PDB file of C-alpha atoms in Angstrom:
ATOM      1  CA  UNK A   1       0.000   0.000   0.000  1.00 79.00           C
ATOM      2  CA  UNK A   2       2.834   2.429   0.790  1.00 84.00           C
ATOM      3  CA  UNK A   3       4.233   1.904  -2.719  1.00 86.00           C
ATOM      4  CA  UNK A   4       0.900   2.973  -4.201  1.00 87.00           C
ATOM      5  CA  UNK A   5       0.782   5.992  -1.896  1.00 91.00           C
ATOM      6  CA  UNK A   6       4.351   6.865  -2.895  1.00 89.00           C
ATOM      7  CA  UNK A   7       3.564   6.708  -6.604  1.00 90.00           C
ATOM      8  CA  UNK A   8       0.445   8.849  -6.261  1.00 91.00           C
ATOM      9  CA  UNK A   9       2.180  11.391  -4.046  1.00 92.00           C
ATOM     10  CA  UNK A  10       5.019  11.755  -6.555  1.00 92.00           C
ATOM     11  CA  UNK A  11       2.528  12.403  -9.361  1.00 92.00           C
ATOM     12  CA  UNK A  12       0.667  15.041  -7.373  1.00 94.00           C
ATOM     13  CA  UNK A  13       3.931  16.676  -6.333  1.00 92.00           C
ATOM     14  CA  UNK A  14       5.035  16.864  -9.978  1.00 93.00           C
ATOM     15  CA  UNK A  15       1.638  18.294 -10.915  1.00 95.00           C
ATOM     16  CA  UNK A  16       1.868  20.925  -8.184  1.00 94.00           C
ATOM     17  CA  UNK A  17       5.354  21.927  -9.343  1.00 93.00           C
ATOM     18  CA  UNK A  18       4.161  22.207 -12.956  1.00 94.00           C
ATOM     19  CA  UNK A  19       1.211  24.410 -11.995  1.00 95.00           C
ATOM     20  CA  UNK A  20       3.409  26.599  -9.792  1.00 94.00           C
ATOM     21  CA  UNK A  21       5.962  27.037 -12.571  1.00 95.00           C
ATOM     22  CA  UNK A  22       3.204  28.157 -14.929  1.00 94.00           C
ATOM     23  CA  UNK A  23       1.815  30.635 -12.401  1.00 94.00           C
ATOM     24  CA  UNK A  24       5.268  32.091 -11.733  1.00 94.00           C
ATOM     25  CA  UNK A  25       6.066  32.418 -15.438  1.00 96.00           C
ATOM     26  CA  UNK A  26       2.802  34.177 -16.299  1.00 95.00           C
ATOM     27  CA  UNK A  27       3.134  36.464 -13.293  1.00 93.00           C
ATOM     28  CA  UNK A  28       6.637  37.496 -14.383  1.00 93.00           C
ATOM     29  CA  UNK A  29       5.430  38.121 -17.944  1.00 96.00           C
ATOM     30  CA  UNK A  30       2.549  40.291 -16.680  1.00 94.00           C
ATOM     31  CA  UNK A  31       4.947  42.175 -14.422  1.00 93.00           C
ATOM     32  CA  UNK A  32       7.316  42.924 -17.317  1.00 94.00           C
ATOM     33  CA  UNK A  33       4.475  43.932 -19.649  1.00 94.00           C
ATOM     34  CA  UNK A  34       2.985  46.277 -17.044  1.00 91.00           C
ATOM     35  CA  UNK A  35       6.343  48.010 -16.536  1.00 91.00           C
ATOM     36  CA  UNK A  36       6.961  48.305 -20.284  1.00 93.00           C
ATOM     37  CA  UNK A  37       3.457  49.667 -20.919  1.00 91.00           C
ATOM     38  CA  UNK A  38       3.900  52.287 -18.221  1.00 86.00           C
ATOM     39  CA  UNK A  39       7.225  53.373 -19.711  1.00 85.00           C
ATOM     40  CA  UNK A  40       5.834  53.679 -23.245  1.00 87.00           C
ATOM     41  CA  UNK A  41       2.792  55.597 -22.038  1.00 83.00           C
ATOM     42  CA  UNK A  42       5.019  58.040 -20.173  1.00 77.00           C
ATOM     43  CA  UNK A  43       7.262  58.583 -23.183  1.00 77.00           C
ATOM     44  CA  UNK A  44       4.213  59.154 -25.377  1.00 77.00           C
ATOM     45  CA  UNK A  45       2.797  61.783 -23.029  1.00 73.00           C
ATOM     46  CA  UNK A  46       6.176  63.420 -22.478  1.00 65.00           C
ATOM     47  CA  UNK A  47       7.217  64.040 -26.091  1.00 58.00           C
ATOM     48  CA  UNK A  48       7.022  67.732 -26.992  1.00 54.00           C
ATOM     49  CA  UNK A  49       7.304  69.593 -30.295  1.00 46.00           C
ATOM     50  CA  UNK A  50      10.753  70.948 -30.995  1.00 47.00           C
ATOM     51  CA  UNK A  51      11.298  74.530 -29.842  1.00 44.00           C
ATOM     52  CA  UNK A  52      11.904  75.730 -33.411  1.00 48.00           C
ATOM     53  CA  UNK A  53       8.506  74.473 -34.522  1.00 47.00           C
ATOM     54  CA  UNK A  54       9.666  71.263 -36.167  1.00 51.00           C
ATOM     55  CA  UNK A  55       7.023  68.599 -35.526  1.00 54.00           C
ATOM     56  CA  UNK A  56       9.354  65.657 -36.038  1.00 57.00           C
ATOM     57  CA  UNK A  57      10.790  63.651 -33.140  1.00 53.00           C
ATOM     58  CA  UNK A  58      14.577  63.788 -33.396  1.00 51.00           C
ATOM     59  CA  UNK A  59      14.038  64.790 -37.018  1.00 55.00           C
ATOM     60  CA  UNK A  60      12.761  61.322 -37.944  1.00 59.00           C
ATOM     61  CA  UNK A  61       9.047  60.969 -37.264  1.00 63.00           C
ATOM     62  CA  UNK A  62       6.045  63.186 -36.802  1.00 73.00           C
ATOM     63  CA  UNK A  63       5.545  63.709 -33.067  1.00 68.00           C
ATOM     64  CA  UNK A  64       1.829  62.953 -33.142  1.00 75.00           C
ATOM     65  CA  UNK A  65       2.376  59.695 -35.046  1.00 80.00           C
ATOM     66  CA  UNK A  66       5.124  58.802 -32.609  1.00 78.00           C
ATOM     67  CA  UNK A  67       2.759  59.369 -29.682  1.00 80.00           C
ATOM     68  CA  UNK A  68       0.053  57.215 -31.243  1.00 84.00           C
ATOM     69  CA  UNK A  69       2.442  54.321 -31.905  1.00 88.00           C
ATOM     70  CA  UNK A  70       3.721  54.347 -28.334  1.00 87.00           C
ATOM     71  CA  UNK A  71       0.259  54.744 -26.804  1.00 88.00           C
ATOM     72  CA  UNK A  72      -1.135  51.954 -28.994  1.00 93.00           C
ATOM     73  CA  UNK A  73       1.699  49.616 -28.077  1.00 94.00           C
ATOM     74  CA  UNK A  74       1.212  50.365 -24.372  1.00 92.00           C
ATOM     75  CA  UNK A  75      -2.521  49.718 -24.635  1.00 93.00           C
ATOM     76  CA  UNK A  76      -1.866  46.405 -26.427  1.00 95.00           C
ATOM     77  CA  UNK A  77       0.533  45.332 -23.692  1.00 95.00           C
ATOM     78  CA  UNK A  78      -2.046  46.094 -21.009  1.00 93.00           C
ATOM     79  CA  UNK A  79      -4.691  44.177 -22.961  1.00 96.00           C
ATOM     80  CA  UNK A  80      -2.402  41.141 -23.172  1.00 96.00           C
ATOM     81  CA  UNK A  81      -1.672  41.472 -19.458  1.00 94.00           C
ATOM     82  CA  UNK A  82      -5.386  41.508 -18.655  1.00 94.00           C
ATOM     83  CA  UNK A  83      -5.949  38.430 -20.830  1.00 95.00           C
ATOM     84  CA  UNK A  84      -3.102  36.476 -19.198  1.00 95.00           C
ATOM     85  CA  UNK A  85      -4.249  37.486 -15.734  1.00 92.00           C
ATOM     86  CA  UNK A  86      -7.808  36.359 -16.311  1.00 92.00           C
ATOM     87  CA  UNK A  87      -6.786  33.132 -18.027  1.00 91.00           C
ATOM     88  CA  UNK A  88      -3.839  31.965 -15.910  1.00 92.00           C
ATOM     89  CA  UNK A  89      -3.830  33.957 -12.641  1.00 91.00           C
ATOM     90  CA  UNK A  90      -7.482  33.647 -11.703  1.00 90.00           C
ATOM     91  CA  UNK A  91      -8.797  32.222  -8.453  1.00 90.00           C
ATOM     92  CA  UNK A  92      -9.456  28.916 -10.222  1.00 92.00           C
ATOM     93  CA  UNK A  93      -5.911  28.652 -11.581  1.00 92.00           C
ATOM     94  CA  UNK A  94      -4.373  29.289  -8.192  1.00 93.00           C
ATOM     95  CA  UNK A  95      -6.721  26.812  -6.527  1.00 94.00           C
ATOM     96  CA  UNK A  96      -5.553  24.088  -8.922  1.00 95.00           C
ATOM     97  CA  UNK A  97      -2.008  24.519  -7.653  1.00 95.00           C
ATOM     98  CA  UNK A  98      -3.203  24.681  -4.049  1.00 95.00           C
ATOM     99  CA  UNK A  99      -5.304  21.524  -4.462  1.00 96.00           C
ATOM    100  CA  UNK A 100      -2.428  19.539  -5.965  1.00 96.00           C
ATOM    101  CA  UNK A 101       0.021  20.526  -3.255  1.00 95.00           C
ATOM    102  CA  UNK A 102      -2.468  19.918  -0.440  1.00 96.00           C
ATOM    103  CA  UNK A 103      -3.213  16.439  -1.771  1.00 96.00           C
ATOM    104  CA  UNK A 104       0.486  15.667  -2.116  1.00 95.00           C
ATOM    105  CA  UNK A 105       1.160  16.816   1.439  1.00 95.00           C
ATOM    106  CA  UNK A 106      -1.867  14.892   2.758  1.00 96.00           C
ATOM    107  CA  UNK A 107      -0.593  11.637   1.275  1.00 95.00           C
ATOM    108  CA  UNK A 108       2.874  12.256   2.655  1.00 95.00           C
ATOM    109  CA  UNK A 109       1.402  12.863   6.117  1.00 96.00           C
ATOM    110  CA  UNK A 110      -0.622   9.647   6.030  1.00 96.00           C
ATOM    111  CA  UNK A 111       2.380   7.649   4.824  1.00 96.00           C
ATOM    112  CA  UNK A 112       4.609   8.845   7.662  1.00 96.00           C
ATOM    113  CA  UNK A 113       1.884   8.271  10.250  1.00 97.00           C
ATOM    114  CA  UNK A 114       1.439   4.766   8.843  1.00 96.00           C
ATOM    115  CA  UNK A 115       5.177   4.058   8.891  1.00 95.00           C
ATOM    116  CA  UNK A 116       5.404   5.096  12.541  1.00 96.00           C
ATOM    117  CA  UNK A 117       2.187   3.402  13.674  1.00 95.00           C
ATOM    118  CA  UNK A 118       0.703   6.717  14.810  1.00 95.00           C
ATOM    119  CA  UNK A 119      -2.890   7.918  14.986  1.00 91.00           C
ATOM    120  CA  UNK A 120      -5.359   5.736  13.052  1.00 93.00           C
ATOM    121  CA  UNK A 121      -2.546   3.318  12.154  1.00 95.00           C
ATOM    122  CA  UNK A 122      -1.761   2.122  15.668  1.00 94.00           C
ATOM    123  CA  UNK A 123      -3.704  -1.147  15.325  1.00 93.00           C
ATOM    124  CA  UNK A 124      -2.143  -3.724  13.030  1.00 91.00           C
ATOM    125  CA  UNK A 125      -5.442  -5.320  12.048  1.00 93.00           C
ATOM    126  CA  UNK A 126      -7.029  -2.090  10.769  1.00 95.00           C
ATOM    127  CA  UNK A 127      -4.069   0.030   9.606  1.00 94.00           C
ATOM    128  CA  UNK A 128      -4.141  -1.135   5.954  1.00 93.00           C
ATOM    129  CA  UNK A 129      -7.839  -0.382   5.618  1.00 95.00           C
ATOM    130  CA  UNK A 130      -7.338   3.013   7.250  1.00 96.00           C
ATOM    131  CA  UNK A 131      -4.580   3.874   4.761  1.00 95.00           C
ATOM    132  CA  UNK A 132      -6.736   2.779   1.831  1.00 94.00           C
ATOM    133  CA  UNK A 133      -9.548   4.992   3.108  1.00 96.00           C
ATOM    134  CA  UNK A 134      -7.142   7.925   3.412  1.00 95.00           C
ATOM    135  CA  UNK A 135      -5.989   7.434  -0.187  1.00 95.00           C
ATOM    136  CA  UNK A 136      -9.604   7.404  -1.359  1.00 95.00           C
ATOM    137  CA  UNK A 137     -10.383  10.616   0.527  1.00 95.00           C
ATOM    138  CA  UNK A 138      -7.420  12.396  -1.024  1.00 95.00           C
ATOM    139  CA  UNK A 139      -8.248  11.093  -4.485  1.00 94.00           C
ATOM    140  CA  UNK A 140     -11.727  12.561  -4.176  1.00 95.00           C
ATOM    141  CA  UNK A 141     -10.261  16.041  -3.631  1.00 94.00           C
ATOM    142  CA  UNK A 142      -8.191  16.179  -6.830  1.00 95.00           C
ATOM    143  CA  UNK A 143     -10.759  15.521  -9.541  1.00 93.00           C
ATOM    144  CA  UNK A 144     -10.382  19.101 -10.800  1.00 93.00           C
ATOM    145  CA  UNK A 145      -6.640  18.567 -11.272  1.00 93.00           C
ATOM    146  CA  UNK A 146      -7.010  15.441 -13.421  1.00 90.00           C
ATOM    147  CA  UNK A 147      -6.539  17.302 -16.700  1.00 91.00           C
ATOM    148  CA  UNK A 148      -3.246  18.822 -15.533  1.00 92.00           C
ATOM    149  CA  UNK A 149      -1.571  15.821 -13.920  1.00 91.00           C
ATOM    150  CA  UNK A 150       2.034  14.981 -14.680  1.00 89.00           C
ATOM    151  CA  UNK A 151       3.708  11.596 -14.501  1.00 87.00           C
ATOM    152  CA  UNK A 152       6.608  11.127 -12.121  1.00 81.00           C
ATOM    153  CA  UNK A 153       9.358   8.547 -12.321  1.00 69.00           C
ATOM    154  CA  UNK A 154      10.937   8.982  -8.862  1.00 62.00           C
ATOM    155  CA  UNK A 155       9.190   7.462  -5.876  1.00 64.00           C
ATOM    156  CA  UNK A 156       9.465  10.706  -3.942  1.00 66.00           C
ATOM    157  CA  UNK A 157      10.153  10.946  -0.224  1.00 77.00           C
ATOM    158  CA  UNK A 158       7.514   8.499   1.001  1.00 86.00           C
ATOM    159  CA  UNK A 159       8.786   5.739   3.344  1.00 89.00           C
ATOM    160  CA  UNK A 160       8.329   2.154   2.166  1.00 84.00           C
ATOM    161  CA  UNK A 161       8.559   0.467   5.565  1.00 88.00           C
ATOM    162  CA  UNK A 162       8.345   1.045   9.301  1.00 92.00           C
ATOM    163  CA  UNK A 163      10.391   3.860  10.841  1.00 95.00           C
ATOM    164  CA  UNK A 164      11.960   4.206  14.279  1.00 96.00           C
ATOM    165  CA  UNK A 165      12.716   7.527  15.967  1.00 96.00           C
ATOM    166  CA  UNK A 166      16.114   7.893  14.316  1.00 95.00           C
ATOM    167  CA  UNK A 167      14.769   7.033  10.869  1.00 95.00           C
ATOM    168  CA  UNK A 168      11.831   9.414  11.247  1.00 96.00           C
ATOM    169  CA  UNK A 169      14.098  12.252  12.349  1.00 96.00           C
ATOM    170  CA  UNK A 170      16.350  11.692   9.324  1.00 94.00           C
ATOM    171  CA  UNK A 171      13.700  11.033   6.688  1.00 94.00           C
ATOM    172  CA  UNK A 172      11.075  13.523   7.775  1.00 96.00           C
ATOM    173  CA  UNK A 173      12.084  16.118  10.349  1.00 97.00           C
ATOM    174  CA  UNK A 174      15.562  17.046   9.110  1.00 96.00           C
ATOM    175  CA  UNK A 175      14.477  17.124   5.451  1.00 95.00           C
ATOM    176  CA  UNK A 176      11.356  19.160   6.188  1.00 96.00           C
ATOM    177  CA  UNK A 177      13.241  21.772   8.206  1.00 97.00           C
ATOM    178  CA  UNK A 178      15.790  22.031   5.383  1.00 97.00           C
ATOM    179  CA  UNK A 179      12.940  22.459   2.884  1.00 95.00           C
ATOM    180  CA  UNK A 180      11.307  25.308   4.802  1.00 97.00           C
ATOM    181  CA  UNK A 181      14.607  27.097   5.401  1.00 97.00           C
ATOM    182  CA  UNK A 182      15.589  26.607   1.761  1.00 96.00           C
ATOM    183  CA  UNK A 183      12.296  27.977   0.462  1.00 95.00           C
ATOM    184  CA  UNK A 184      12.559  31.012   2.740  1.00 96.00           C
ATOM    185  CA  UNK A 185      16.134  31.667   1.585  1.00 96.00           C
ATOM    186  CA  UNK A 186      15.092  31.286  -2.053  1.00 95.00           C
ATOM    187  CA  UNK A 187      12.340  33.886  -1.678  1.00 95.00           C
ATOM    188  CA  UNK A 188      14.348  36.311   0.436  1.00 95.00           C
ATOM    189  CA  UNK A 189      16.592  37.508  -2.407  1.00 94.00           C
ATOM    190  CA  UNK A 190      13.863  38.541  -4.893  1.00 93.00           C
ATOM    191  CA  UNK A 191      11.819  40.031  -2.035  1.00 94.00           C
ATOM    192  CA  UNK A 192      14.785  42.170  -0.983  1.00 95.00           C
ATOM    193  CA  UNK A 193      15.421  43.258  -4.584  1.00 94.00           C
ATOM    194  CA  UNK A 194      11.794  44.281  -5.092  1.00 94.00           C
ATOM    195  CA  UNK A 195      11.761  46.265  -1.852  1.00 94.00           C
ATOM    196  CA  UNK A 196      15.037  47.981  -2.780  1.00 95.00           C
ATOM    197  CA  UNK A 197      13.707  48.822  -6.253  1.00 93.00           C
ATOM    198  CA  UNK A 198      10.544  50.295  -4.730  1.00 92.00           C
ATOM    199  CA  UNK A 199      12.599  52.439  -2.346  1.00 93.00           C
ATOM    200  CA  UNK A 200      14.963  53.694  -5.070  1.00 94.00           C
ATOM    201  CA  UNK A 201      12.109  54.528  -7.442  1.00 90.00           C
ATOM    202  CA  UNK A 202      10.199  56.388  -4.743  1.00 89.00           C
ATOM    203  CA  UNK A 203      13.273  58.516  -4.030  1.00 91.00           C
ATOM    204  CA  UNK A 204      13.862  59.054  -7.754  1.00 88.00           C
ATOM    205  CA  UNK A 205      10.291  60.282  -8.225  1.00 84.00           C
ATOM    206  CA  UNK A 206      10.871  62.945  -5.558  1.00 84.00           C
ATOM    207  CA  UNK A 207      14.125  64.075  -7.195  1.00 85.00           C
ATOM    208  CA  UNK A 208      12.596  64.264 -10.692  1.00 81.00           C
ATOM    209  CA  UNK A 209       9.586  66.192  -9.432  1.00 78.00           C
ATOM    210  CA  UNK A 210      11.890  68.805  -7.924  1.00 78.00           C
ATOM    211  CA  UNK A 211      14.032  68.976 -11.052  1.00 72.00           C
ATOM    212  CA  UNK A 212      11.022  69.351 -13.361  1.00 67.00           C
ATOM    213  CA  UNK A 213       9.659  72.188 -11.259  1.00 68.00           C
ATOM    214  CA  UNK A 214      12.932  74.093 -11.534  1.00 66.00           C
ATOM    215  CA  UNK A 215      13.530  73.691 -15.281  1.00 67.00           C
ATOM    216  CA  UNK A 216      11.716  74.564 -18.485  1.00 60.00           C
ATOM    217  CA  UNK A 217      10.157  71.925 -20.679  1.00 56.00           C
ATOM    218  CA  UNK A 218      12.145  71.009 -23.777  1.00 52.00           C
ATOM    219  CA  UNK A 219      11.678  68.308 -26.378  1.00 48.00           C
ATOM    220  CA  UNK A 220      10.684  65.950 -23.574  1.00 53.00           C
ATOM    221  CA  UNK A 221       8.579  66.821 -20.548  1.00 61.00           C
ATOM    222  CA  UNK A 222      10.673  65.506 -17.647  1.00 64.00           C
ATOM    223  CA  UNK A 223       7.702  65.784 -15.328  1.00 65.00           C
ATOM    224  CA  UNK A 224       6.083  62.901 -17.233  1.00 66.00           C
ATOM    225  CA  UNK A 225       8.739  60.625 -15.759  1.00 74.00           C
ATOM    226  CA  UNK A 226       7.222  61.162 -12.325  1.00 79.00           C
ATOM    227  CA  UNK A 227       4.040  59.457 -13.451  1.00 77.00           C
ATOM    228  CA  UNK A 228       5.833  56.455 -14.937  1.00 80.00           C
ATOM    229  CA  UNK A 229       8.058  56.022 -11.893  1.00 85.00           C
ATOM    230  CA  UNK A 230       5.016  56.179  -9.634  1.00 85.00           C
ATOM    231  CA  UNK A 231       3.398  53.523 -11.805  1.00 85.00           C
ATOM    232  CA  UNK A 232       6.573  51.411 -11.629  1.00 89.00           C
ATOM    233  CA  UNK A 233       6.497  51.669  -7.837  1.00 90.00           C
ATOM    234  CA  UNK A 234       2.837  50.661  -7.642  1.00 89.00           C
ATOM    235  CA  UNK A 235       3.448  47.736 -10.010  1.00 90.00           C
ATOM    236  CA  UNK A 236       6.384  46.483  -7.942  1.00 92.00           C
ATOM    237  CA  UNK A 237       4.339  46.663  -4.740  1.00 92.00           C
ATOM    238  CA  UNK A 238       1.464  44.811  -6.425  1.00 89.00           C
ATOM    239  CA  UNK A 239       3.852  42.165  -7.763  1.00 90.00           C
ATOM    240  CA  UNK A 240       5.404  41.686  -4.316  1.00 90.00           C
ATOM    241  CA  UNK A 241       1.938  41.242  -2.874  1.00 89.00           C
ATOM    242  CA  UNK A 242       0.964  38.767  -5.603  1.00 87.00           C
ATOM    243  CA  UNK A 243       4.026  36.570  -5.086  1.00 89.00           C
ATOM    244  CA  UNK A 244       3.294  36.403  -1.329  1.00 92.00           C
ATOM    245  CA  UNK A 245       7.056  36.357  -0.707  1.00 93.00           C
ATOM    246  CA  UNK A 246       7.031  38.150   2.622  1.00 93.00           C
ATOM    247  CA  UNK A 247       4.119  36.182   4.087  1.00 95.00           C
ATOM    248  CA  UNK A 248       5.541  32.860   2.930  1.00 95.00           C
ATOM    249  CA  UNK A 249       9.018  33.658   4.239  1.00 96.00           C
ATOM    250  CA  UNK A 250       7.578  34.366   7.692  1.00 95.00           C
ATOM    251  CA  UNK A 251       5.453  31.197   7.592  1.00 96.00           C
ATOM    252  CA  UNK A 252       8.342  28.968   6.485  1.00 97.00           C
ATOM    253  CA  UNK A 253      10.770  30.384   9.062  1.00 97.00           C
ATOM    254  CA  UNK A 254       8.212  29.977  11.845  1.00 97.00           C
ATOM    255  CA  UNK A 255       7.385  26.396  10.862  1.00 97.00           C
ATOM    256  CA  UNK A 256      11.054  25.393  10.671  1.00 97.00           C
ATOM    257  CA  UNK A 257      11.588  26.778  14.182  1.00 97.00           C
ATOM    258  CA  UNK A 258       8.485  25.011  15.501  1.00 97.00           C
ATOM    259  CA  UNK A 259       9.597  21.698  14.026  1.00 97.00           C
ATOM    260  CA  UNK A 260      13.012  22.099  15.620  1.00 97.00           C
ATOM    261  CA  UNK A 261      11.443  22.845  19.002  1.00 97.00           C
ATOM    262  CA  UNK A 262       9.062  19.874  18.857  1.00 97.00           C
ATOM    263  CA  UNK A 263      11.856  17.515  17.758  1.00 96.00           C
ATOM    264  CA  UNK A 264      14.145  18.720  20.545  1.00 96.00           C
ATOM    265  CA  UNK A 265      11.399  18.308  23.143  1.00 96.00           C
ATOM    266  CA  UNK A 266      10.575  14.842  21.864  1.00 95.00           C
ATOM    267  CA  UNK A 267      14.188  13.716  22.008  1.00 92.00           C
ATOM    268  CA  UNK A 268      14.690  15.193  25.490  1.00 94.00           C
ATOM    269  CA  UNK A 269      11.608  13.426  26.836  1.00 95.00           C
ATOM    270  CA  UNK A 270      12.336  10.273  24.802  1.00 95.00           C
ATOM    271  CA  UNK A 271       8.965  10.214  23.082  1.00 96.00           C
ATOM    272  CA  UNK A 272       8.117   7.001  21.227  1.00 97.00           C
ATOM    273  CA  UNK A 273       8.102   7.348  17.462  1.00 96.00           C
ATOM    274  CA  UNK A 274       4.303   7.430  17.180  1.00 96.00           C
ATOM    275  CA  UNK A 275       4.000  10.351  19.596  1.00 96.00           C
ATOM    276  CA  UNK A 276       6.828  12.230  17.903  1.00 97.00           C
ATOM    277  CA  UNK A 277       5.323  11.659  14.457  1.00 97.00           C
ATOM    278  CA  UNK A 278       1.875  12.839  15.569  1.00 97.00           C
ATOM    279  CA  UNK A 279       3.310  16.092  16.971  1.00 97.00           C
ATOM    280  CA  UNK A 280       5.530  16.736  13.948  1.00 97.00           C
ATOM    281  CA  UNK A 281       2.831  15.960  11.373  1.00 97.00           C
ATOM    282  CA  UNK A 282       0.421  18.301  13.162  1.00 97.00           C
ATOM    283  CA  UNK A 283       2.932  21.158  12.782  1.00 97.00           C
ATOM    284  CA  UNK A 284       3.419  20.397   9.088  1.00 97.00           C
ATOM    285  CA  UNK A 285      -0.317  20.153   8.502  1.00 96.00           C
ATOM    286  CA  UNK A 286      -0.781  23.507  10.219  1.00 96.00           C
ATOM    287  CA  UNK A 287       1.767  25.046   7.833  1.00 95.00           C
ATOM    288  CA  UNK A 288      -0.038  23.575   4.833  1.00 95.00           C
ATOM    289  CA  UNK A 289      -3.289  25.182   5.976  1.00 94.00           C
ATOM    290  CA  UNK A 290      -1.483  28.478   6.545  1.00 94.00           C
ATOM    291  CA  UNK A 291       0.077  28.258   3.076  1.00 94.00           C
ATOM    292  CA  UNK A 292      -3.359  27.643   1.572  1.00 93.00           C
ATOM    293  CA  UNK A 293      -4.761  30.757   3.253  1.00 93.00           C
ATOM    294  CA  UNK A 294      -1.839  32.865   2.040  1.00 92.00           C
ATOM    295  CA  UNK A 295      -2.024  31.633  -1.550  1.00 91.00           C
ATOM    296  CA  UNK A 296      -5.783  32.009  -1.941  1.00 88.00           C
ATOM    297  CA  UNK A 297      -6.109  35.402  -0.237  1.00 82.00           C
ATOM    298  CA  UNK A 298      -7.147  38.029  -2.809  1.00 61.00           C
ATOM    299  CA  UNK A 299      -6.167  35.613  -5.570  1.00 49.00           C
ATOM    300  CA  UNK A 300      -8.010  37.656  -8.199  1.00 43.00           C
ATOM    301  CA  UNK A 301      -5.796  40.743  -7.717  1.00 46.00           C
ATOM    302  CA  UNK A 302      -3.854  41.417 -10.946  1.00 41.00           C
ATOM    303  CA  UNK A 303      -0.101  41.883 -10.990  1.00 43.00           C
ATOM    304  CA  UNK A 304      -0.469  45.517 -11.763  1.00 39.00           C
ATOM    305  CA  UNK A 305      -2.595  48.487 -10.801  1.00 38.00           C
ATOM    306  CA  UNK A 306      -5.825  48.341 -12.821  1.00 33.00           C
ATOM    307  CA  UNK A 307      -1.230  40.410  -8.809  1.00 36.00           C
ATOM    308  CA  UNK A 308       5.645  32.096  -7.541  1.00 33.00           C
TER     309      UNK A 308
END
């Protein structure tokens, strides 16, 4: 039975990863398009006729035609962004990813409880039936994901036999703490870069506003840059909110610390493996529920001002 659980969990994990990759890719594309559209719109509004009356931009193209081309391109980019957001970043799209990961984590939880004889798997005569029932329950939650499922060759991280305290610590606790810390570290860098970019752009907007007020308008209205930089800043903040980096970092760090505390307490008090597994799996399940709440909160927000 554990082999079947392992195979199914690996498939759902691969499906979750595929759906997450698609969400992250589309979100990055929308982010880039929103920034580019804002820049083109600002350039279009900032172009002025030459002082000597020439209506050509840099002597090459009529200024009004130039404005229309830039404005049309910006509008097209925003239209594409809206389409991608509605098609791939909707509440339903995000819930597909959430459903796949929750099911994968649920199967992993049941497998480790089974391998340690914890919870509903304490009695030898009923444990196989209880595991089969758990698999059925999980299967019933992923019907919506069926059309997106991916095959998986590796067995995954599901145990194939009974585990003692040492085995459980190695196979589950240590790996899970490393996963949470690794995910938090992975998200910290882009989160820091986005926050730094937002700070720099906010300061730049102040400087440009002051400069524009003290100088005369030439071929290009410098004051128009203030609007585009403000839009850039708003887009970055919206993107940071959509990726949920800061909330997820806090959740992952907290869960890693909680797992370490529970494991240390269990080892100090020499808990049997079933008691240790029950306490550890409850912490992991709590994190999964927290992750679900974070990922589905305001899922319909676009990645720009009107969202891994």
